[in-house]
């Protein structure tokens, strides 16, 4: 991997750095490569996106917001030397042939709910059964309460031949691709396994965002089996975002320090299917 330096997008940097108000961002956060299948020696350009329905605003890379930003390829994992204020978040030369897995974990952020129905909608959308009942059991208010959330993102990029295999990275929750989207026969689907704290996450909802070549987004839902595995139907020429969320009660220390009553952990994975 060779770092490609380019000027900072000053306007976007100023907005992020100075805290100028932006429109409210959406639920999902993902890594968006400009090209999922670059040739060896070409530049890999990747944007951070935050939004809904596989459409969202671009965010830059900021060191103070990142816990992990790594490049994993051919059995080697390398920290990415990005600079705060980079838009896009990554621009680097893919020196090696093979499957490239980008890994990004954020520090946690805090969300305050001022509308009970938004929390209700969130729990239903992400299939958090029993969350509303537990909220009531704990005697929590229906407005003015806080949630802390963290993102755990991966993206699969097929450099050159694209050969290789994804692997677990040690993030608290993550998708691990059991199929290689650039080399395997996917006529029966794309196989993936979902993990939480190193263990397969069984009977869990996966939200699947499918983007057609024309840019239309279709949304479907799958559930993992007893081994945390799921088989995702895929189509040639389409781009995919997988999303799965853990909702849990924070530890006493986190709850006291940040006045938060809920904690969410968001796993995402992006990849494309060749034509």
mmCIF file of C-alpha atoms in Angstrom:
data_model
loop_
_atom_site.group_PDB
_atom_site.id
_atom_site.type_symbol
_atom_site.label_atom_id
_atom_site.label_comp_id
_atom_site.label_asym_id
_atom_site.label_seq_id
_atom_site.Cartn_x
_atom_site.Cartn_y
_atom_site.Cartn_z
ATOM 1 C CA UNK A 1 0.000 0.000 0.000
ATOM 2 C CA UNK A 2 1.379 3.379 -1.031
ATOM 3 C CA UNK A 3 -0.166 6.507 0.453
ATOM 4 C CA UNK A 4 -1.370 9.057 -2.116
ATOM 5 C CA UNK A 5 -1.320 12.625 -0.826
ATOM 6 C CA UNK A 6 -3.779 15.196 -2.086
ATOM 7 C CA UNK A 7 -5.102 18.547 -0.831
ATOM 8 C CA UNK A 8 -7.657 18.645 1.944
ATOM 9 C CA UNK A 9 -11.142 19.640 0.924
ATOM 10 C CA UNK A 10 -11.053 22.887 2.902
ATOM 11 C CA UNK A 11 -14.739 23.609 2.943
ATOM 12 C CA UNK A 12 -15.661 20.163 4.271
ATOM 13 C CA UNK A 13 -12.794 20.264 6.724
ATOM 14 C CA UNK A 14 -13.976 23.613 8.087
ATOM 15 C CA UNK A 15 -17.502 22.348 8.522
ATOM 16 C CA UNK A 16 -16.364 19.276 10.439
ATOM 17 C CA UNK A 17 -13.613 20.958 12.428
ATOM 18 C CA UNK A 18 -15.526 24.058 13.454
ATOM 19 C CA UNK A 19 -18.718 22.194 14.187
ATOM 20 C CA UNK A 20 -20.869 24.119 11.724
ATOM 21 C CA UNK A 21 -24.384 22.710 11.804
ATOM 22 C CA UNK A 22 -25.106 19.984 9.279
ATOM 23 C CA UNK A 23 -28.366 18.217 8.456
ATOM 24 C CA UNK A 24 -29.176 15.373 10.825
ATOM 25 C CA UNK A 25 -27.360 12.296 9.601
ATOM 26 C CA UNK A 26 -28.991 8.919 9.202
ATOM 27 C CA UNK A 27 -28.605 5.532 10.753
ATOM 28 C CA UNK A 28 -26.147 3.559 8.669
ATOM 29 C CA UNK A 29 -22.427 4.228 8.288
ATOM 30 C CA UNK A 30 -20.386 2.501 5.597
ATOM 31 C CA UNK A 31 -17.199 2.523 3.532
ATOM 32 C CA UNK A 32 -17.768 3.374 -0.136
ATOM 33 C CA UNK A 33 -14.944 2.563 -2.576
ATOM 34 C CA UNK A 34 -14.992 4.511 -5.820
ATOM 35 C CA UNK A 35 -14.025 1.295 -7.606
ATOM 36 C CA UNK A 36 -14.536 -2.126 -6.025
ATOM 37 C CA UNK A 37 -12.274 -3.804 -8.603
ATOM 38 C CA UNK A 38 -9.153 -1.718 -9.254
ATOM 39 C CA UNK A 39 -6.179 -3.108 -11.097
ATOM 40 C CA UNK A 40 -2.945 -3.711 -9.219
ATOM 41 C CA UNK A 41 -1.059 -0.420 -9.064
ATOM 42 C CA UNK A 42 -4.184 1.724 -9.314
ATOM 43 C CA UNK A 43 -5.420 4.127 -6.654
ATOM 44 C CA UNK A 44 -7.965 2.922 -4.113
ATOM 45 C CA UNK A 45 -10.274 5.790 -3.189
ATOM 46 C CA UNK A 46 -12.752 5.240 -0.353
ATOM 47 C CA UNK A 47 -15.321 7.569 1.188
ATOM 48 C CA UNK A 48 -17.022 7.386 4.562
ATOM 49 C CA UNK A 49 -20.798 7.614 4.188
ATOM 50 C CA UNK A 50 -23.507 8.194 6.795
ATOM 51 C CA UNK A 51 -27.157 8.092 5.838
ATOM 52 C CA UNK A 52 -30.171 5.937 5.155
ATOM 53 C CA UNK A 53 -31.258 3.574 2.384
ATOM 54 C CA UNK A 54 -27.684 3.363 1.025
ATOM 55 C CA UNK A 55 -27.590 7.094 0.333
ATOM 56 C CA UNK A 56 -25.727 9.491 2.561
ATOM 57 C CA UNK A 57 -23.458 12.404 3.243
ATOM 58 C CA UNK A 58 -19.703 12.063 2.879
ATOM 59 C CA UNK A 59 -17.650 12.308 6.048
ATOM 60 C CA UNK A 60 -13.922 12.850 6.218
ATOM 61 C CA UNK A 61 -11.312 10.994 8.204
ATOM 62 C CA UNK A 62 -10.464 12.487 11.589
ATOM 63 C CA UNK A 63 -7.933 10.839 13.869
ATOM 64 C CA UNK A 64 -9.842 11.830 16.998
ATOM 65 C CA UNK A 65 -12.872 9.878 15.751
ATOM 66 C CA UNK A 66 -11.055 6.665 14.811
ATOM 67 C CA UNK A 67 -10.006 3.658 16.865
ATOM 68 C CA UNK A 68 -8.986 1.410 13.951
ATOM 69 C CA UNK A 69 -8.339 2.172 10.281
ATOM 70 C CA UNK A 70 -6.490 -0.780 8.736
ATOM 71 C CA UNK A 71 -5.690 -2.366 5.372
ATOM 72 C CA UNK A 72 -5.745 -6.201 5.389
ATOM 73 C CA UNK A 73 -4.438 -8.106 2.363
ATOM 74 C CA UNK A 74 -2.590 -11.376 1.701
ATOM 75 C CA UNK A 75 -2.299 -12.212 5.385
ATOM 76 C CA UNK A 76 -0.858 -8.838 6.382
ATOM 77 C CA UNK A 77 -2.668 -6.140 8.335
ATOM 78 C CA UNK A 78 -1.336 -2.590 8.080
ATOM 79 C CA UNK A 79 -2.524 0.614 9.794
ATOM 80 C CA UNK A 80 -3.586 3.261 7.280
ATOM 81 C CA UNK A 81 -1.680 6.513 7.732
ATOM 82 C CA UNK A 82 -4.537 8.872 6.947
ATOM 83 C CA UNK A 83 -4.517 12.552 7.893
ATOM 84 C CA UNK A 84 -7.228 14.380 9.794
ATOM 85 C CA UNK A 85 -9.375 16.241 7.318
ATOM 86 C CA UNK A 86 -8.872 13.849 4.396
ATOM 87 C CA UNK A 87 -11.759 13.811 1.902
ATOM 88 C CA UNK A 88 -12.074 11.129 0.655
ATOM 89 C CA UNK A 89 -11.032 9.279 3.784
ATOM 90 C CA UNK A 90 -8.584 7.066 1.902
ATOM 91 C CA UNK A 91 -6.492 7.506 -1.231
ATOM 92 C CA UNK A 92 -3.743 4.919 -1.579
ATOM 93 C CA UNK A 93 -2.128 2.815 -4.276
ATOM 94 C CA UNK A 94 -2.963 -0.884 -4.301
ATOM 95 C CA UNK A 95 0.536 -2.275 -4.776
ATOM 96 C CA UNK A 96 -0.449 -5.924 -4.335
ATOM 97 C CA UNK A 97 -2.832 -8.238 -6.130
ATOM 98 C CA UNK A 98 -5.560 -9.916 -4.074
ATOM 99 C CA UNK A 99 -8.611 -9.355 -1.902
ATOM 100 C CA UNK A 100 -8.264 -6.149 0.099
ATOM 101 C CA UNK A 101 -10.301 -5.795 3.294
ATOM 102 C CA UNK A 102 -10.594 -2.310 4.746
ATOM 103 C CA UNK A 103 -11.398 -2.082 8.454
ATOM 104 C CA UNK A 104 -12.661 0.992 10.272
ATOM 105 C CA UNK A 105 -13.869 1.383 13.859
ATOM 106 C CA UNK A 106 -15.034 4.680 15.309
ATOM 107 C CA UNK A 107 -14.892 5.982 18.818
ATOM 108 C CA UNK A 108 -18.332 6.168 20.355
ATOM 109 C CA UNK A 109 -20.715 9.043 19.776
ATOM 110 C CA UNK A 110 -23.714 10.171 21.805
ATOM 111 C CA UNK A 111 -27.294 10.552 20.634
ATOM 112 C CA UNK A 112 -30.060 12.202 22.660
ATOM 113 C CA UNK A 113 -33.639 11.152 22.030
ATOM 114 C CA UNK A 114 -36.141 13.990 22.245
ATOM 115 C CA UNK A 115 -38.907 12.052 20.505
ATOM 116 C CA UNK A 116 -40.058 8.718 21.935
ATOM 117 C CA UNK A 117 -41.452 7.572 18.600
ATOM 118 C CA UNK A 118 -37.982 7.757 17.036
ATOM 119 C CA UNK A 119 -36.678 5.267 19.577
ATOM 120 C CA UNK A 120 -39.738 3.083 19.086
ATOM 121 C CA UNK A 121 -39.185 3.161 15.330
ATOM 122 C CA UNK A 122 -35.497 2.351 15.755
ATOM 123 C CA UNK A 123 -36.198 -0.726 17.907
ATOM 124 C CA UNK A 124 -38.783 -2.019 15.456
ATOM 125 C CA UNK A 125 -36.653 -1.313 12.385
ATOM 126 C CA UNK A 126 -33.652 -3.153 13.809
ATOM 127 C CA UNK A 127 -35.747 -5.949 15.351
ATOM 128 C CA UNK A 128 -34.794 -5.353 18.987
ATOM 129 C CA UNK A 129 -37.446 -7.498 20.583
ATOM 130 C CA UNK A 130 -38.105 -6.711 24.226
ATOM 131 C CA UNK A 131 -36.205 -3.408 24.180
ATOM 132 C CA UNK A 132 -39.276 -1.243 24.796
ATOM 133 C CA UNK A 133 -40.419 -3.484 27.632
ATOM 134 C CA UNK A 134 -36.953 -3.365 29.180
ATOM 135 C CA UNK A 135 -36.919 0.432 28.846
ATOM 136 C CA UNK A 136 -40.125 0.581 30.885
ATOM 137 C CA UNK A 137 -38.897 -1.983 33.444
ATOM 138 C CA UNK A 138 -35.839 0.174 34.101
ATOM 139 C CA UNK A 139 -38.054 3.178 34.770
ATOM 140 C CA UNK A 140 -36.458 5.218 31.998
ATOM 141 C CA UNK A 141 -38.054 8.386 30.598
ATOM 142 C CA UNK A 142 -39.568 8.511 27.130
ATOM 143 C CA UNK A 143 -37.644 11.614 26.131
ATOM 144 C CA UNK A 144 -34.349 13.267 26.958
ATOM 145 C CA UNK A 145 -32.446 9.982 27.345
ATOM 146 C CA UNK A 146 -29.112 9.198 25.682
ATOM 147 C CA UNK A 147 -27.618 6.370 23.656
ATOM 148 C CA UNK A 148 -23.951 5.909 22.839
ATOM 149 C CA UNK A 149 -23.068 4.199 19.571
ATOM 150 C CA UNK A 150 -19.996 2.831 17.797
ATOM 151 C CA UNK A 151 -19.381 1.801 14.176
ATOM 152 C CA UNK A 152 -17.518 -1.331 13.060
ATOM 153 C CA UNK A 153 -17.063 -1.260 9.279
ATOM 154 C CA UNK A 154 -15.498 -3.464 6.622
ATOM 155 C CA UNK A 155 -15.280 -3.217 2.845
ATOM 156 C CA UNK A 156 -14.179 -5.895 0.383
ATOM 157 C CA UNK A 157 -12.185 -4.703 -2.633
ATOM 158 C CA UNK A 158 -10.945 -7.049 -5.352
ATOM 159 C CA UNK A 159 -7.534 -5.797 -6.469
ATOM 160 C CA UNK A 160 -6.397 -7.399 -9.730
ATOM 161 C CA UNK A 161 -7.472 -11.045 -9.584
ATOM 162 C CA UNK A 162 -9.137 -10.362 -6.213
ATOM 163 C CA UNK A 163 -8.101 -13.739 -4.808
ATOM 164 C CA UNK A 164 -8.060 -14.180 -1.051
ATOM 165 C CA UNK A 165 -10.318 -14.556 1.946
ATOM 166 C CA UNK A 166 -11.777 -12.296 4.616
ATOM 167 C CA UNK A 167 -11.052 -13.070 8.268
ATOM 168 C CA UNK A 168 -12.083 -11.968 11.743
ATOM 169 C CA UNK A 169 -10.362 -8.779 12.881
ATOM 170 C CA UNK A 170 -11.092 -8.755 16.609
ATOM 171 C CA UNK A 171 -13.613 -5.923 16.492
ATOM 172 C CA UNK A 172 -16.384 -6.318 19.057
ATOM 173 C CA UNK A 173 -18.960 -6.966 16.359
ATOM 174 C CA UNK A 174 -18.300 -7.608 12.675
ATOM 175 C CA UNK A 175 -19.270 -9.411 9.523
ATOM 176 C CA UNK A 176 -16.846 -11.998 8.168
ATOM 177 C CA UNK A 177 -17.316 -12.890 4.508
ATOM 178 C CA UNK A 178 -17.216 -16.647 3.917
ATOM 179 C CA UNK A 179 -17.482 -16.063 0.169
ATOM 180 C CA UNK A 180 -15.173 -14.014 -2.010
ATOM 181 C CA UNK A 181 -17.486 -11.827 -4.124
ATOM 182 C CA UNK A 182 -14.852 -11.413 -6.860
ATOM 183 C CA UNK A 183 -13.775 -15.023 -7.413
ATOM 184 C CA UNK A 184 -16.424 -17.415 -6.060
ATOM 185 C CA UNK A 185 -19.526 -18.875 -7.679
ATOM 186 C CA UNK A 186 -22.342 -16.904 -6.040
ATOM 187 C CA UNK A 187 -25.248 -18.476 -7.898
ATOM 188 C CA UNK A 188 -26.538 -19.774 -4.552
ATOM 189 C CA UNK A 189 -25.765 -16.540 -2.713
ATOM 190 C CA UNK A 190 -23.035 -14.713 -0.793
ATOM 191 C CA UNK A 191 -22.175 -16.423 2.498
ATOM 192 C CA UNK A 192 -21.423 -14.299 5.546
ATOM 193 C CA UNK A 193 -21.062 -14.840 9.289
ATOM 194 C CA UNK A 194 -21.895 -12.291 11.983
ATOM 195 C CA UNK A 195 -19.897 -12.071 15.223
ATOM 196 C CA UNK A 196 -20.319 -10.342 18.570
ATOM 197 C CA UNK A 197 -17.535 -10.497 21.159
ATOM 198 C CA UNK A 198 -15.835 -13.251 19.173
ATOM 199 C CA UNK A 199 -18.870 -15.535 19.049
ATOM 200 C CA UNK A 200 -21.319 -16.169 16.214
ATOM 201 C CA UNK A 201 -24.416 -14.026 16.597
ATOM 202 C CA UNK A 202 -27.347 -16.328 15.943
ATOM 203 C CA UNK A 203 -30.951 -15.531 14.995
ATOM 204 C CA UNK A 204 -30.077 -11.915 14.263
ATOM 205 C CA UNK A 205 -31.493 -9.570 11.648
ATOM 206 C CA UNK A 206 -29.268 -8.435 8.790
ATOM 207 C CA UNK A 207 -30.501 -5.520 6.731
ATOM 208 C CA UNK A 208 -29.414 -5.897 3.110
ATOM 209 C CA UNK A 209 -29.143 -2.837 0.879
ATOM 210 C CA UNK A 210 -28.803 -3.632 -2.818
ATOM 211 C CA UNK A 211 -27.902 -0.888 -5.306
ATOM 212 C CA UNK A 212 -28.615 -1.524 -8.977
ATOM 213 C CA UNK A 213 -26.354 -0.258 -11.791
ATOM 214 C CA UNK A 214 -28.930 2.515 -12.310
ATOM 215 C CA UNK A 215 -28.640 3.567 -8.662
ATOM 216 C CA UNK A 216 -31.961 2.218 -7.390
ATOM 217 C CA UNK A 217 -31.768 0.792 -3.863
ATOM 218 C CA UNK A 218 -33.684 -2.308 -2.794
ATOM 219 C CA UNK A 219 -33.867 -3.276 0.885
ATOM 220 C CA UNK A 220 -34.440 -6.798 2.179
ATOM 221 C CA UNK A 221 -33.920 -8.608 5.475
ATOM 222 C CA UNK A 222 -32.203 -11.859 6.336
ATOM 223 C CA UNK A 223 -31.625 -13.609 9.658
ATOM 224 C CA UNK A 224 -28.574 -15.536 10.747
ATOM 225 C CA UNK A 225 -28.862 -19.210 11.633
ATOM 226 C CA UNK A 226 -27.676 -20.982 14.784
ATOM 227 C CA UNK A 227 -24.057 -20.506 13.658
ATOM 228 C CA UNK A 228 -24.446 -16.812 12.928
ATOM 229 C CA UNK A 229 -24.372 -17.485 9.190
ATOM 230 C CA UNK A 230 -26.577 -16.119 6.424
ATOM 231 C CA UNK A 231 -26.762 -16.614 2.679
ATOM 232 C CA UNK A 232 -27.420 -13.336 0.871
ATOM 233 C CA UNK A 233 -28.974 -13.473 -2.617
ATOM 234 C CA UNK A 234 -26.868 -11.309 -4.944
ATOM 235 C CA UNK A 235 -26.930 -10.165 -8.576
ATOM 236 C CA UNK A 236 -24.131 -9.362 -11.045
ATOM 237 C CA UNK A 237 -23.350 -5.672 -11.405
ATOM 238 C CA UNK A 238 -24.928 -4.741 -8.072
ATOM 239 C CA UNK A 239 -23.350 -3.193 -4.951
ATOM 240 C CA UNK A 240 -24.266 -4.332 -1.438
ATOM 241 C CA UNK A 241 -24.290 -2.972 2.098
ATOM 242 C CA UNK A 242 -24.944 -5.323 5.013
ATOM 243 C CA UNK A 243 -25.940 -3.843 8.364
ATOM 244 C CA UNK A 244 -26.531 -5.457 11.761
ATOM 245 C CA UNK A 245 -26.833 -3.764 15.145
ATOM 246 C CA UNK A 246 -26.375 -4.775 18.780
ATOM 247 C CA UNK A 247 -28.444 -2.878 21.357
ATOM 248 C CA UNK A 248 -27.402 -3.366 24.965
ATOM 249 C CA UNK A 249 -27.430 -1.715 28.355
ATOM 250 C CA UNK A 250 -24.135 0.126 28.941
ATOM 251 C CA UNK A 251 -21.837 -0.753 31.808
ATOM 252 C CA UNK A 252 -22.314 1.210 35.013
ATOM 253 C CA UNK A 253 -19.128 3.165 34.355
ATOM 254 C CA UNK A 254 -20.132 4.221 30.845
ATOM 255 C CA UNK A 255 -23.670 4.995 31.948
ATOM 256 C CA UNK A 256 -22.465 7.206 34.784
ATOM 257 C CA UNK A 257 -19.756 8.976 32.797
ATOM 258 C CA UNK A 258 -21.899 9.790 29.762
ATOM 259 C CA UNK A 259 -25.391 9.743 31.248
ATOM 260 C CA UNK A 260 -26.348 7.088 28.683
ATOM 261 C CA UNK A 261 -29.015 4.432 29.180
ATOM 262 C CA UNK A 262 -28.493 2.466 25.945
ATOM 263 C CA UNK A 263 -25.496 1.464 23.838
ATOM 264 C CA UNK A 264 -25.560 0.344 20.199
ATOM 265 C CA UNK A 265 -22.835 -1.309 18.135
ATOM 266 C CA UNK A 266 -23.204 -1.140 14.349
ATOM 267 C CA UNK A 267 -21.549 -3.660 12.030
ATOM 268 C CA UNK A 268 -21.439 -2.972 8.292
ATOM 269 C CA UNK A 269 -19.882 -4.515 5.210
ATOM 270 C CA UNK A 270 -19.789 -3.319 1.600
ATOM 271 C CA UNK A 271 -18.869 -5.243 -1.537
ATOM 272 C CA UNK A 272 -19.780 -5.478 -5.214
ATOM 273 C CA UNK A 273 -20.655 -8.360 -7.507
ATOM 274 C CA UNK A 274 -18.851 -8.364 -10.890
ATOM 275 C CA UNK A 275 -20.903 -8.205 -14.082
#
